[in-house]
């Protein structure tokens, strides 16, 4: 039996469950969410994700929490190792200090040996610069290689 993929979700995935202004992304996210509800993947998120959701205004915050309650997931703490990776991302010029939460998302996924990071954040996470930089960090630091995909790519890989 094949093991389930360990997927790390950043906050953008959860928020796109209700992103009426981008119906294609919302549809793909909802289709993926059904797979999460059916436990097709091992889902991970971090305390950063939960903190970002807590910062949302109502009624969005309650709706996102309701969505999370529909799936089984593991919450990852932000450890010293995660912060070290996040700081390396900044030191290498991949992202800036202003994007420290995004760096921590990436660090949490790397340290916990997830197979992939799933995000709709093309500006900071799902782009060539970040993908190449993360590959360099995982190689230099001796961590397992990690993929960075948007939800549509994960859906395509399961067809």
C-alpha positions in Angstrom: 0.0 0.0 0.0 1.3 3.4 -0.9 1.7 5.9 1.9 -0.3 9.1 1.8 1.3 12.3 0.7 2.1 14.6 3.6 0.8 18.0 2.4 1.3 21.3 4.2 -1.4 23.9 3.7 -0.7 27.6 4.0 -3.6 30.0 4.8 -4.2 30.9 1.2 -5.6 27.5 0.5 -8.2 27.6 3.3 -9.2 31.2 2.4 -9.8 30.2 -1.3 -12.6 27.9 -0.2 -14.6 31.2 -0.2 -12.9 33.2 -2.9 -15.9 34.2 -5.1 -13.8 36.6 -7.2 -11.7 33.7 -8.5 -14.2 30.9 -9.2 -11.7 28.5 -10.9 -9.3 28.6 -7.9 -12.3 28.3 -5.5 -13.6 25.2 -7.4 -10.2 23.5 -7.4 -9.8 24.3 -3.7 -13.2 22.9 -2.9 -12.5 19.7 -4.9 -9.2 19.3 -3.0 -11.0 19.9 0.3 -13.3 17.0 -0.5 -10.2 14.8 -0.9 -8.9 16.1 2.5 -12.3 15.3 4.1 -11.9 11.7 2.7 -8.4 11.5 4.2 -6.7 11.0 0.8 -3.7 12.9 2.2 -2.1 13.6 5.5 -2.7 17.3 6.0 -0.4 19.5 8.0 -0.6 23.2 8.9 1.2 25.3 11.5 0.4 27.5 14.3 1.2 30.4 11.9 -1.8 29.3 9.8 -4.0 29.2 12.9 -2.8 32.7 13.9 -3.4 34.1 10.5 -7.0 32.8 10.5 -7.5 34.2 14.0 -6.6 37.7 12.6 -9.4 37.5 10.0 -12.5 39.5 10.6 -15.9 38.0 11.1 -17.7 36.3 9.5 -14.7 35.0 7.5 -12.8 33.8 10.6 -15.7 31.6 11.8 -16.2 30.2 8.3 -12.5 29.3 7.9 -12.5 27.6 11.3 -15.6 25.7 10.3 -13.8 24.5 7.2 -10.9 23.3 9.2 -13.2 21.4 11.5 -14.3 19.4 8.5 -10.9 17.8 8.0 -8.3 15.9 10.0 -4.9 17.7 10.2 -1.8 17.9 12.3 -0.7 21.2 13.7 3.0 21.9 13.6 4.6 24.2 16.2 7.2 26.8 15.2 10.3 25.4 16.7 13.9 26.7 16.7 14.7 24.6 13.7 11.7 26.1 11.8 12.9 29.7 12.7 16.4 28.8 11.6 15.1 27.7 8.1 12.9 30.8 7.9 15.9 33.0 8.7 18.0 31.2 6.0 15.3 31.9 3.5 15.7 35.6 4.3 19.5 35.5 4.5 19.7 33.9 1.0 17.5 36.7 -0.4 14.6 34.3 -1.3 12.1 36.4 0.7 12.3 39.4 2.9 11.7 39.9 6.6 8.3 41.4 5.7 7.3 37.9 4.6 8.5 36.1 7.8 5.2 34.3 8.2 5.6 32.8 4.7 9.1 31.8 5.6 7.8 30.0 8.7 5.2 28.2 6.6 8.0 26.9 4.4 10.3 26.1 7.4 7.5 24.2 9.2 6.9 22.1 6.1 10.6 21.3 5.6 11.4 20.5 9.2 8.3 18.2 9.4 9.4 16.4 6.2 6.2 17.1 4.3 6.1 16.0 0.7 4.7 19.3 -0.6 3.6 22.7 0.3 0.2 23.7 -1.2 -0.4 27.4 -1.7 -2.2 29.9 -3.8 0.5 32.5 -2.8 2.3 33.0 -6.1 3.9 36.2 -5.0 6.0 34.6 -2.2 5.7 30.8 -2.2 4.6 29.2 -5.5 7.2 30.8 -7.9 10.5 29.8 -9.5 12.7 31.9 -7.2 11.3 30.4 -4.0 11.2 26.9 -5.4 14.9 27.1 -6.4 15.8 28.7 -3.1 14.0 26.0 -1.1 15.7 23.3 -3.1 19.1 24.8 -2.3 18.2 25.1 1.4 17.0 21.5 1.7 20.1 20.3 0.0 22.5 22.4 2.0 20.8 21.6 5.3 20.3 17.9 4.7 16.5 18.0 4.6 14.3 16.0 2.4 13.4 17.7 -0.9 10.0 19.3 -0.9 7.6 20.2 -3.7 5.8 23.5 -3.9 2.5 23.4 -5.8 -0.7 25.2 -6.1 -3.9 23.1 -5.4 -4.6 22.6 -9.1 -1.3 20.8 -9.6 -2.0 18.5 -6.6 -5.4 17.7 -8.1 -3.8 16.9 -11.5 -1.3 14.6 -9.9 -4.2 12.5 -8.4 -6.2 12.1 -11.7 
